[in-house]
Coordinates of N, CA and C in Angstrom, one line a residue:
Chain L
Q1 N -0.7 -11.3 20.9 CA 0.0 -11.3 19.6 C 1.2 -12.2 19.7
I2 N 1.3 -13.2 18.7 CA 2.4 -14.1 18.8 C 3.7 -13.4 18.4
Q3 N 4.8 -13.8 19.0 CA 6.1 -13.3 18.7 C 6.9 -14.6 18.5
L4 N 7.9 -14.5 17.6 CA 8.9 -15.5 17.4 C 10.2 -15.1 18.0
V5 N 10.7 -15.8 18.9 CA 12.0 -15.4 19.6 C 13.1 -16.5 19.2
Q6 N 14.1 -16.0 18.6 CA 15.2 -16.8 18.2 C 16.3 -16.9 19.1
S7 N 17.1 -17.9 19.0 CA 18.3 -18.1 19.9 C 19.4 -17.0 19.4
G8 N 20.4 -16.9 20.3 CA 21.4 -15.9 20.1 C 22.5 -16.2 19.1
A9 N 23.3 -15.1 18.9 CA 24.3 -15.2 17.8 C 25.3 -16.3 18.0
E10 N 25.8 -16.8 16.9 CA 26.7 -17.9 17.0 C 28.0 -17.6 16.1
V11 N 29.1 -18.1 16.6 CA 30.3 -18.1 15.8 C 30.8 -19.5 15.6
R12 N 31.0 -19.9 14.3 CA 31.4 -21.3 14.1 C 32.6 -21.4 13.2
R13 N 33.3 -22.5 13.3 CA 34.5 -22.7 12.4 C 34.0 -23.3 11.1
P14 N 34.7 -23.1 10.0 CA 34.3 -23.8 8.8 C 34.3 -25.3 8.9
G15 N 33.3 -25.9 8.4 CA 33.1 -27.4 8.5 C 32.2 -27.8 9.6
S16 N 31.9 -26.9 10.5 CA 31.1 -27.3 11.7 C 29.6 -27.1 11.4
S17 N 28.8 -27.3 12.4 CA 27.4 -27.1 12.3 C 26.8 -26.1 13.2
V18 N 25.6 -25.6 12.9 CA 25.0 -24.6 13.8 C 23.5 -25.0 13.9
N19 N 22.9 -24.7 15.1 CA 21.5 -25.0 15.3 C 20.9 -23.7 15.8
V20 N 19.9 -23.3 15.2 CA 19.2 -22.0 15.6 C 17.7 -22.4 15.9
S21 N 17.3 -21.9 17.1 CA 15.9 -22.2 17.5 C 15.0 -21.0 17.3
C22 N 13.7 -21.2 17.2 CA 12.7 -20.2 17.0 C 11.5 -20.6 17.8
K23 N 11.2 -19.9 18.9 CA 10.1 -20.2 19.8 C 9.0 -19.2 19.7
A24 N 7.8 -19.8 19.6 CA 6.6 -18.9 19.6 C 6.3 -18.5 21.0
S25 N 6.2 -17.2 21.2 CA 5.8 -16.6 22.5 C 4.5 -15.9 22.4
G26 N 3.6 -16.1 23.3 CA 2.3 -15.5 23.3 C 1.3 -16.2 22.4
G27 N 1.7 -17.4 22.0 CA 0.8 -18.2 21.2 C 1.5 -19.5 20.8
T28 N 0.9 -20.2 19.9 CA 1.4 -21.5 19.4 C 1.6 -21.5 17.9
F29 N 2.2 -22.5 17.4 CA 2.4 -22.6 16.0 C 1.0 -22.8 15.3
S30 N 0.1 -23.5 16.1 CA -1.2 -23.9 15.6 C -1.0 -24.6 14.3
S31 N -1.7 -24.2 13.3 CA -1.6 -24.9 12.0 C -0.7 -24.1 11.0
H32 N 0.0 -23.2 11.5 CA 0.8 -22.3 10.5 C 2.1 -23.0 10.1
T33 N 2.6 -22.6 9.0 CA 3.9 -22.9 8.4 C 4.9 -22.0 9.0
I34 N 6.1 -22.6 9.3 CA 7.2 -21.8 9.7 C 8.3 -21.9 8.6
T35 N 8.8 -20.7 8.2 CA 9.7 -20.6 7.1 C 11.0 -20.1 7.6
W36 N 12.1 -20.5 7.0 CA 13.5 -20.0 7.3 C 14.0 -19.2 6.1
V37 N 14.5 -18.0 6.4 CA 15.0 -17.1 5.4 C 16.4 -16.6 5.9
R38 N 17.3 -16.5 5.0 CA 18.6 -15.9 5.5 C 19.0 -14.7 4.6
Q39 N 19.9 -13.9 5.2 CA 20.3 -12.7 4.5 C 21.8 -12.5 4.8
A40 N 22.6 -12.7 3.8 CA 24.1 -12.5 3.9 C 24.3 -11.0 4.0
P41 N 25.5 -10.6 4.6 CA 25.8 -9.2 4.8 C 25.6 -8.3 3.5
G42 N 24.8 -7.3 3.6 CA 24.6 -6.4 2.4 C 23.8 -7.0 1.3
Q43 N 23.3 -8.2 1.5 CA 22.6 -8.9 0.4 C 21.1 -9.0 0.6
G44 N 20.4 -9.6 -0.3 CA 18.9 -9.7 -0.2 C 18.5 -11.0 0.6
L45 N 17.2 -11.3 0.5 CA 16.6 -12.3 1.3 C 16.6 -13.6 0.5
E46 N 16.9 -14.7 1.1 CA 17.0 -16.0 0.5 C 16.2 -17.1 1.3
W47 N 15.2 -17.7 0.6 CA 14.4 -18.7 1.3 C 15.2 -20.0 1.4
M48 N 15.1 -20.6 2.6 CA 15.9 -21.8 2.8 C 15.0 -23.0 2.9
G49 N 13.9 -22.9 3.5 CA 13.0 -24.0 3.6 C 11.8 -23.7 4.6
R50 N 11.0 -24.7 4.8 CA 9.8 -24.5 5.6 C 9.4 -25.8 6.2
I51 N 8.6 -25.7 7.3 CA 8.0 -26.8 8.0 C 6.6 -26.5 8.3
I52 N 5.7 -27.5 8.1 CA 4.3 -27.4 8.5 C 4.2 -28.3 9.7
P53 N 4.3 -27.8 11.0 CA 4.4 -28.7 12.1 C 3.2 -29.6 12.3
I54 N 2.0 -29.2 12.0 CA 0.8 -30.0 12.2 C 0.8 -31.2 11.2
L55 N 1.4 -31.1 10.1 CA 1.5 -32.1 9.1 C 2.8 -32.9 9.1
G56 N 3.8 -32.2 9.6 CA 5.1 -32.8 9.6 C 5.8 -32.7 8.2
T57 N 5.2 -31.8 7.4 CA 5.7 -31.6 6.0 C 6.9 -30.7 6.1
I58 N 8.0 -31.0 5.3 CA 9.2 -30.2 5.3 C 9.7 -30.1 3.8
N59 N 10.0 -28.8 3.5 CA 10.5 -28.6 2.1 C 11.8 -27.8 2.3
H60 N 12.8 -28.1 1.4 CA 14.1 -27.3 1.5 C 14.4 -26.7 0.1
A61 N 15.1 -25.6 0.1 CA 15.6 -25.2 -1.2 C 16.7 -26.2 -1.7
Q62 N 16.7 -26.4 -2.9 CA 17.6 -27.4 -3.5 C 19.1 -27.2 -3.1
K63 N 19.5 -25.9 -3.0 CA 20.9 -25.7 -2.7 C 21.4 -26.1 -1.3
F64 N 20.4 -26.3 -0.4 CA 20.7 -26.7 0.9 C 20.5 -28.2 1.2
L65 N 20.0 -28.9 0.2 CA 19.7 -30.3 0.4 C 21.0 -31.1 0.9
G66 N 20.8 -31.9 1.9 CA 21.9 -32.6 2.4 C 22.6 -32.0 3.6
R67 N 22.5 -30.7 3.8 CA 23.1 -30.1 4.9 C 22.2 -29.2 5.8
L68 N 20.9 -29.2 5.4 CA 20.0 -28.4 6.2 C 18.9 -29.3 6.8
T69 N 18.7 -29.2 8.0 CA 17.6 -30.0 8.7 C 16.7 -29.0 9.4
I70 N 15.4 -29.1 9.1 CA 14.4 -28.3 9.8 C 13.5 -29.2 10.5
T71 N 13.3 -28.9 11.8 CA 12.4 -29.7 12.7 C 11.5 -28.7 13.5
A72 N 10.6 -29.3 14.2 CA 9.7 -28.5 15.0 C 9.2 -29.4 16.2
D73 N 9.0 -28.8 17.3 CA 8.5 -29.5 18.5 C 7.2 -28.8 18.8
R74 N 6.1 -29.4 18.5 CA 4.8 -28.8 18.7 C 4.4 -28.6 20.1
S75 N 5.0 -29.5 21.0 CA 4.7 -29.3 22.4 C 5.2 -28.1 23.0
T76 N 6.3 -27.5 22.5 CA 6.9 -26.3 23.0 C 6.8 -25.2 22.0
S77 N 6.1 -25.4 20.8 CA 6.0 -24.4 19.8 C 7.4 -23.8 19.4
T78 N 8.3 -24.7 19.2 CA 9.7 -24.3 18.8 C 10.1 -25.0 17.5
A79 N 10.6 -24.2 16.6 CA 11.2 -24.7 15.4 C 12.7 -24.6 15.4
Y80 N 13.3 -25.5 14.7 CA 14.8 -25.5 14.7 C 15.3 -25.6 13.3
M81 N 16.4 -25.0 13.1 CA 17.1 -25.0 11.8 C 18.6 -25.4 12.1
E82 N 19.0 -26.5 11.6 CA 20.4 -27.0 11.7 C 21.1 -27.0 10.4
M83 N 22.2 -26.4 10.3 CA 23.0 -26.5 9.0 C 24.4 -27.0 9.3
S84 N 24.8 -27.9 8.5 CA 26.1 -28.5 8.7 C 27.1 -28.1 7.6
S85 N 28.3 -28.6 7.7 CA 29.4 -28.3 6.7 C 29.4 -26.8 6.3
L86 N 29.5 -26.0 7.4 CA 29.4 -24.5 7.2 C 30.7 -24.0 6.5
T87 N 30.5 -23.0 5.6 CA 31.6 -22.3 5.0 C 31.4 -20.8 5.2
S88 N 32.3 -20.0 4.8 CA 32.2 -18.5 5.0 C 31.0 -18.0 4.3
E89 N 30.6 -18.7 3.2 CA 29.4 -18.2 2.5 C 28.1 -18.3 3.3
D90 N 28.1 -19.1 4.4 CA 27.0 -19.2 5.3 C 26.9 -18.1 6.3
T91 N 27.8 -17.2 6.4 CA 27.8 -16.1 7.3 C 26.6 -15.2 6.9
A92 N 25.6 -15.1 7.8 CA 24.4 -14.4 7.5 C 23.6 -14.2 8.7
V93 N 22.5 -13.4 8.6 CA 21.4 -13.4 9.6 C 20.4 -14.4 9.2
Y94 N 20.0 -15.2 10.1 CA 19.0 -16.3 9.8 C 17.7 -15.9 10.5
Y95 N 16.6 -15.9 9.8 CA 15.3 -15.5 10.3 C 14.3 -16.7 10.2
C96 N 13.5 -16.8 11.2 CA 12.3 -17.7 11.0 C 11.1 -16.7 10.9
A97 N 10.1 -17.2 10.2 CA 8.9 -16.4 10.0 C 7.7 -17.3 9.9
R98 N 6.6 -16.8 10.3 CA 5.3 -17.5 10.3 C 4.6 -17.2 9.0
V99 N 4.0 -18.2 8.3 CA 3.2 -17.9 7.1 C 1.7 -17.8 7.5
R100 N 1.1 -16.7 7.1 CA -0.3 -16.6 7.3 C -0.9 -15.8 6.1
R101 N -2.0 -16.3 5.6 CA -2.6 -15.8 4.4 C -1.5 -15.7 3.3
N102 N -0.6 -16.6 3.2 CA 0.4 -16.7 2.2 C 1.5 -15.7 2.3
G103 N 1.4 -14.9 3.4 CA 2.5 -13.9 3.6 C 3.3 -14.3 4.9
L104 N 4.6 -13.8 4.9 CA 5.4 -14.1 6.1 C 5.1 -12.9 7.0
D105 N 4.1 -13.1 8.0 CA 3.5 -12.0 8.7 C 4.2 -11.7 10.1
V106 N 4.8 -12.7 10.6 CA 5.5 -12.5 11.9 C 6.9 -13.1 11.8
W107 N 7.9 -12.3 12.1 CA 9.3 -12.7 11.9 C 10.0 -12.7 13.3
G108 N 10.9 -13.6 13.4 CA 11.8 -13.6 14.5 C 12.8 -12.4 14.4
Q109 N 13.5 -12.2 15.5 CA 14.4 -11.0 15.5 C 15.7 -11.2 14.7
G110 N 15.9 -12.5 14.2 CA 17.1 -12.8 13.5 C 18.2 -13.3 14.4
T111 N 19.0 -14.2 13.8 CA 20.1 -14.8 14.5 C 21.3 -14.7 13.6
T112 N 22.4 -14.0 14.1 CA 23.6 -13.8 13.3 C 24.5 -15.0 13.5
V113 N 24.8 -15.6 12.3 CA 25.8 -16.7 12.3 C 27.0 -16.3 11.6
I114 N 28.1 -16.3 12.2 CA 29.4 -16.0 11.6 C 30.3 -17.2 11.5
V115 N 30.7 -17.5 10.3 CA 31.6 -18.7 10.1 C 33.0 -18.1 9.7
S116 N 33.9 -18.4 10.6 CA 35.2 -17.9 10.5 C 36.2 -18.8 11.1
S117 N 37.4 -18.9 10.5 CA 38.5 -19.7 11.1 C 39.3 -18.8 12.1
Chain P
D1 N 13.4 -22.4 -10.9 CA 13.0 -21.4 -9.9 C 12.4 -20.2 -10.6
I2 N 11.4 -19.6 -10.0 CA 10.9 -18.3 -10.6 C 11.8 -17.2 -10.2
Q3 N 12.2 -16.4 -11.2 CA 13.1 -15.2 -10.9 C 12.2 -14.0 -10.8
M4 N 12.6 -13.2 -9.8 CA 11.8 -12.0 -9.5 C 12.8 -10.8 -9.7
T5 N 12.4 -9.9 -10.6 CA 13.3 -8.7 -10.9 C 12.6 -7.4 -10.5
Q6 N 13.2 -6.7 -9.6 CA 12.7 -5.4 -9.2 C 13.4 -4.3 -9.9
S7 N 12.7 -3.2 -10.1 CA 13.3 -2.0 -10.6 C 12.6 -0.8 -10.0
P8 N 13.4 0.3 -9.7 CA 14.8 0.3 -9.8 C 15.5 -0.4 -8.6
S9 N 16.8 -0.5 -8.6 CA 17.5 -1.1 -7.5 C 17.6 -0.1 -6.4
S10 N 17.7 1.1 -6.7 CA 17.8 2.2 -5.7 C 17.1 3.4 -6.2
L11 N 16.6 4.2 -5.3 CA 15.8 5.4 -5.7 C 16.0 6.5 -4.7
S12 N 16.4 7.7 -5.2 CA 16.6 8.8 -4.3 C 15.3 9.6 -4.3
T13 N 14.7 9.8 -3.2 CA 13.4 10.4 -3.1 C 13.3 11.5 -2.1
S14 N 12.2 12.2 -2.1 CA 12.0 13.2 -1.1 C 10.7 13.0 -0.3
V15 N 10.6 13.5 0.9 CA 9.4 13.4 1.7 C 8.3 14.0 0.9
G16 N 7.1 13.3 0.8 CA 6.0 13.8 0.1 C 5.9 13.3 -1.4
D17 N 7.0 12.7 -1.9 CA 7.0 12.1 -3.2 C 6.0 10.9 -3.3
R18 N 5.5 10.7 -4.5 CA 4.9 9.5 -4.9 C 5.9 8.5 -5.4
V19 N 6.0 7.3 -4.9 CA 7.1 6.4 -5.3 C 6.4 5.1 -5.8
T20 N 7.0 4.6 -6.9 CA 6.5 3.4 -7.6 C 7.7 2.5 -7.8
I21 N 7.5 1.2 -7.3 CA 8.5 0.2 -7.4 C 7.8 -1.0 -8.2
T22 N 8.6 -1.5 -9.2 CA 8.0 -2.5 -10.0 C 8.7 -3.9 -9.7
C23 N 8.0 -4.9 -10.0 CA 8.5 -6.3 -9.8 C 8.0 -7.2 -10.9
Q24 N 8.9 -7.8 -11.6 CA 8.5 -8.7 -12.7 C 8.9 -10.1 -12.4
A25 N 8.0 -11.0 -12.6 CA 8.2 -12.4 -12.5 C 8.6 -13.1 -13.8
S26 N 9.4 -14.1 -13.7 CA 9.9 -14.8 -14.9 C 8.8 -15.7 -15.6
Q27 N 7.7 -15.9 -14.8 CA 6.6 -16.6 -15.4 C 5.4 -16.2 -14.7
D28 N 4.2 -16.6 -15.2 CA 2.9 -16.2 -14.6 C 2.8 -16.7 -13.2
I29 N 2.6 -15.8 -12.2 CA 2.4 -16.1 -10.8 C 1.0 -15.7 -10.3
S30 N 0.1 -15.4 -11.3 CA -1.2 -15.0 -10.9 C -1.1 -13.8 -9.9
K31 N -1.8 -13.9 -8.8 CA -1.7 -12.8 -7.8 C -0.8 -13.2 -6.6
Y32 N 0.0 -14.2 -6.8 CA 0.7 -14.8 -5.6 C 2.0 -14.1 -5.3
L33 N 1.8 -12.8 -4.9 CA 3.0 -11.9 -4.7 C 2.8 -11.1 -3.4
N34 N 3.9 -11.0 -2.6 CA 3.9 -10.2 -1.4 C 4.9 -9.1 -1.5
W35 N 4.8 -8.1 -0.7 CA 5.7 -7.0 -0.6 C 6.1 -6.8 0.9
Y36 N 7.4 -6.6 1.1 CA 8.0 -6.4 2.4 C 8.8 -5.1 2.5
Q37 N 8.9 -4.6 3.7 CA 9.7 -3.4 3.9 C 10.8 -3.9 5.0
Q38 N 12.0 -3.5 4.7 CA 13.1 -3.8 5.7 C 13.9 -2.6 6.0
K39 N 14.0 -2.3 7.3 CA 14.9 -1.2 7.7 C 16.2 -1.8 8.2
P40 N 17.3 -1.0 8.2 CA 18.6 -1.6 8.6 C 18.6 -2.2 10.0
G41 N 19.1 -3.4 10.0 CA 19.2 -4.1 11.3 C 17.9 -4.7 11.8
R42 N 16.9 -4.7 11.0 CA 15.6 -5.2 11.4 C 15.1 -6.3 10.5
A43 N 14.2 -7.1 11.0 CA 13.6 -8.1 10.2 C 12.6 -7.4 9.2
P44 N 12.4 -8.1 8.1 CA 11.4 -7.6 7.1 C 10.0 -7.5 7.8
K45 N 9.2 -6.7 7.2 CA 7.8 -6.5 7.6 C 6.9 -6.6 6.4
L46 N 5.9 -7.5 6.6 CA 4.9 -7.7 5.5 C 4.0 -6.4 5.3
L47 N 4.0 -5.9 4.1 CA 3.2 -4.8 3.8 C 1.9 -5.2 3.0
I48 N 2.1 -5.9 2.0 CA 1.0 -6.3 1.0 C 1.1 -7.8 0.8
Y49 N -0.1 -8.5 0.8 CA -0.1 -9.9 0.5 C -1.2 -10.1 -0.6
D50 N -1.0 -11.2 -1.4 CA -1.9 -11.5 -2.5 C -1.9 -10.3 -3.5
A51 N -0.8 -9.7 -3.7 CA -0.6 -8.6 -4.7 C -1.2 -7.3 -4.3
S52 N -2.3 -7.3 -3.6 CA -3.0 -6.0 -3.5 C -3.7 -5.8 -2.1
N53 N -3.5 -6.8 -1.2 CA -4.2 -6.7 0.1 C -3.2 -6.1 1.1
L54 N -3.7 -5.0 1.8 CA -2.9 -4.3 2.8 C -2.9 -5.1 4.1
Q55 N -1.7 -5.4 4.6 CA -1.6 -6.1 5.8 C -2.1 -5.2 7.0
S56 N -2.7 -5.8 8.0 CA -3.3 -5.1 9.1 C -2.2 -4.2 9.7
G57 N -2.6 -2.9 10.0 CA -1.7 -2.0 10.7 C -0.8 -1.2 9.7
V58 N -0.8 -1.6 8.4 CA 0.1 -0.9 7.5 C -0.6 0.4 7.0
P59 N 0.0 1.5 6.9 CA -0.6 2.8 6.5 C -1.2 2.7 5.1
S60 N -2.3 3.3 4.9 CA -3.0 3.3 3.6 C -2.3 4.0 2.5
R61 N -1.2 4.6 2.7 CA -0.4 5.2 1.6 C 0.3 4.2 0.8
F62 N 0.4 2.9 1.4 CA 1.0 1.8 0.7 C -0.1 1.1 -0.1
S63 N 0.1 0.7 -1.4 CA -0.8 0.0 -2.1 C 0.0 -0.9 -3.1
G64 N -0.7 -2.0 -3.5 CA -0.1 -2.9 -4.5 C -1.0 -3.2 -5.6
S65 N -0.5 -3.5 -6.7 CA -1.4 -3.9 -7.9 C -0.6 -4.8 -8.8
G66 N -1.4 -5.4 -9.7 CA -0.8 -6.3 -10.7 C -1.2 -7.7 -10.6
S67 N -0.9 -8.5 -11.6 CA -1.2 -9.9 -11.7 C -0.4 -10.5 -12.9
G68 N -0.3 -11.8 -12.9 CA 0.5 -12.4 -13.9 C 2.0 -12.3 -13.7
T69 N 2.6 -11.4 -14.5 CA 4.1 -11.3 -14.3 C 4.5 -9.9 -13.9
D70 N 3.6 -8.9 -13.9 CA 4.0 -7.5 -13.6 C 3.2 -6.9 -12.4
F71 N 4.0 -6.4 -11.5 CA 3.4 -6.0 -10.2 C 4.0 -4.6 -9.8
T72 N 3.3 -3.9 -9.0 CA 3.7 -2.5 -8.6 C 3.4 -2.3 -7.1
L73 N 4.3 -1.7 -6.4 CA 4.1 -1.2 -5.1 C 4.2 0.3 -5.2
T74 N 3.2 1.0 -4.7 CA 3.1 2.4 -4.7 C 3.0 3.0 -3.3
I75 N 3.8 4.0 -3.1 CA 3.7 4.8 -1.8 C 3.3 6.2 -2.2
T76 N 2.2 6.6 -1.7 CA 1.7 8.0 -2.0 C 2.2 8.8 -0.8
S77 N 2.8 10.0 -1.1 CA 3.2 10.9 -0.1 C 4.2 10.2 0.9
L78 N 5.4 10.0 0.4 CA 6.4 9.3 1.2 C 6.7 10.0 2.5
Q79 N 6.8 9.2 3.5 CA 7.1 9.8 4.9 C 8.5 9.4 5.3
P80 N 9.2 10.1 6.2 CA 10.5 9.8 6.6 C 10.7 8.4 7.0
E81 N 9.7 7.8 7.7 CA 9.8 6.5 8.2 C 9.7 5.4 7.1
D82 N 9.5 5.8 5.9 CA 9.4 4.9 4.8 C 10.7 4.6 4.1
L83 N 11.7 5.3 4.6 CA 13.1 5.1 4.0 C 13.5 3.7 4.5
A84 N 13.7 2.8 3.5 CA 14.0 1.4 3.8 C 14.3 0.7 2.5
T85 N 14.5 -0.6 2.6 CA 14.6 -1.4 1.3 C 13.3 -2.3 1.2
Y86 N 12.8 -2.4 0.0 CA 11.5 -3.1 -0.3 C 11.8 -4.3 -1.1
Y87 N 11.2 -5.4 -0.8 CA 11.3 -6.6 -1.5 C 10.0 -7.2 -1.9
C88 N 9.9 -7.7 -3.2 CA 8.8 -8.5 -3.6 C 9.1 -10.0 -3.4
Q89 N 8.1 -10.8 -3.3 CA 8.3 -12.3 -3.1 C 7.2 -13.0 -3.7
Q90 N 7.5 -14.1 -4.4 CA 6.4 -14.9 -5.0 C 6.2 -16.1 -4.2
Y91 N 5.0 -16.6 -4.2 CA 4.7 -17.9 -3.6 C 3.9 -18.8 -4.4
E92 N 4.0 -18.6 -5.8 CA 3.3 -19.5 -6.7 C 3.9 -20.9 -6.7
N93 N 5.2 -20.9 -6.5 CA 5.9 -22.2 -6.5 C 7.0 -22.2 -5.5
L94 N 7.4 -23.3 -5.0 CA 8.6 -23.5 -4.2 C 9.8 -23.7 -5.1
P95 N 10.9 -23.1 -4.9 CA 11.2 -22.3 -3.7 C 10.6 -20.9 -3.7
L96 N 10.2 -20.4 -2.6 CA 9.8 -19.0 -2.6 C 11.0 -18.2 -3.0
T97 N 10.8 -17.2 -3.8 CA 11.9 -16.3 -4.3 C 11.5 -14.9 -4.1
F98 N 12.6 -14.1 -3.8 CA 12.5 -12.7 -3.6 C 13.1 -11.9 -4.7
G99 N 12.6 -10.7 -4.9 CA 13.4 -9.7 -5.7 C 14.6 -9.3 -5.0
Q100 N 15.5 -8.6 -5.8 CA 16.8 -8.3 -5.2 C 16.7 -7.0 -4.3
G101 N 15.6 -6.4 -4.2 CA 15.4 -5.3 -3.3 C 15.5 -3.9 -4.0
T102 N 14.7 -3.0 -3.5 CA 14.8 -1.6 -3.9 C 15.0 -0.7 -2.7
R103 N 16.2 0.0 -2.7 CA 16.5 0.8 -1.6 C 16.1 2.3 -1.8
L104 N 15.3 2.8 -0.9 CA 14.9 4.2 -1.0 C 15.7 5.0 0.0
D105 N 16.3 6.1 -0.6 CA 17.0 7.0 0.3 C 16.6 8.5 0.0
I106 N 17.1 9.3 0.9 CA 16.8 10.8 0.7 C 17.6 11.4 -0.4
K107 N 16.9 12.2 -1.2 CA 17.6 12.9 -2.3 C 18.5 14.0 -1.7

């Protein structure tokens, strides 16, 4: 059974960047889509973007255009989410998730990103 | 963007209760709706996909129905481990959007 293992918690200064990785363990990305979702403290779920590694297709939510970069390395079955120009509003738990049968069926454990001066 | 509105936002329940959560889309999304359960400090878990299909391993007391703009998640005979926050999510269009969540707690 595939698992998605994310990189550890990060603390960043406002204006800096953060890079979060998501590695498939016990399997590969195969033809699946990998989605990034974030959750601010005490808030709901927010879709950020997705990548289809086998096609190289990438889509972002409009609000993140220009400061969100999603990539994937098929050789290591690892996806990456990099966000720049961080503000305190970006403090959240960031999740990667696999799309299967149109549902997000396997999730990473989440990566806490704290943006604070 | 398609707006997803859940009701209620929170619900006080008792073990054994039948629970119904509704989700309304701002436009027709056919059957392109999923339901998730999230417990504190944990990642969400897929319960229902395509509006009414039970994800493998999910107990049969969970069920989903609806199409178009109105959808329902039902839990028959609530169990203690079902206390969590539930989210609907549409995938008819990008960006994927979620409802604001419905939190279940003990009465």
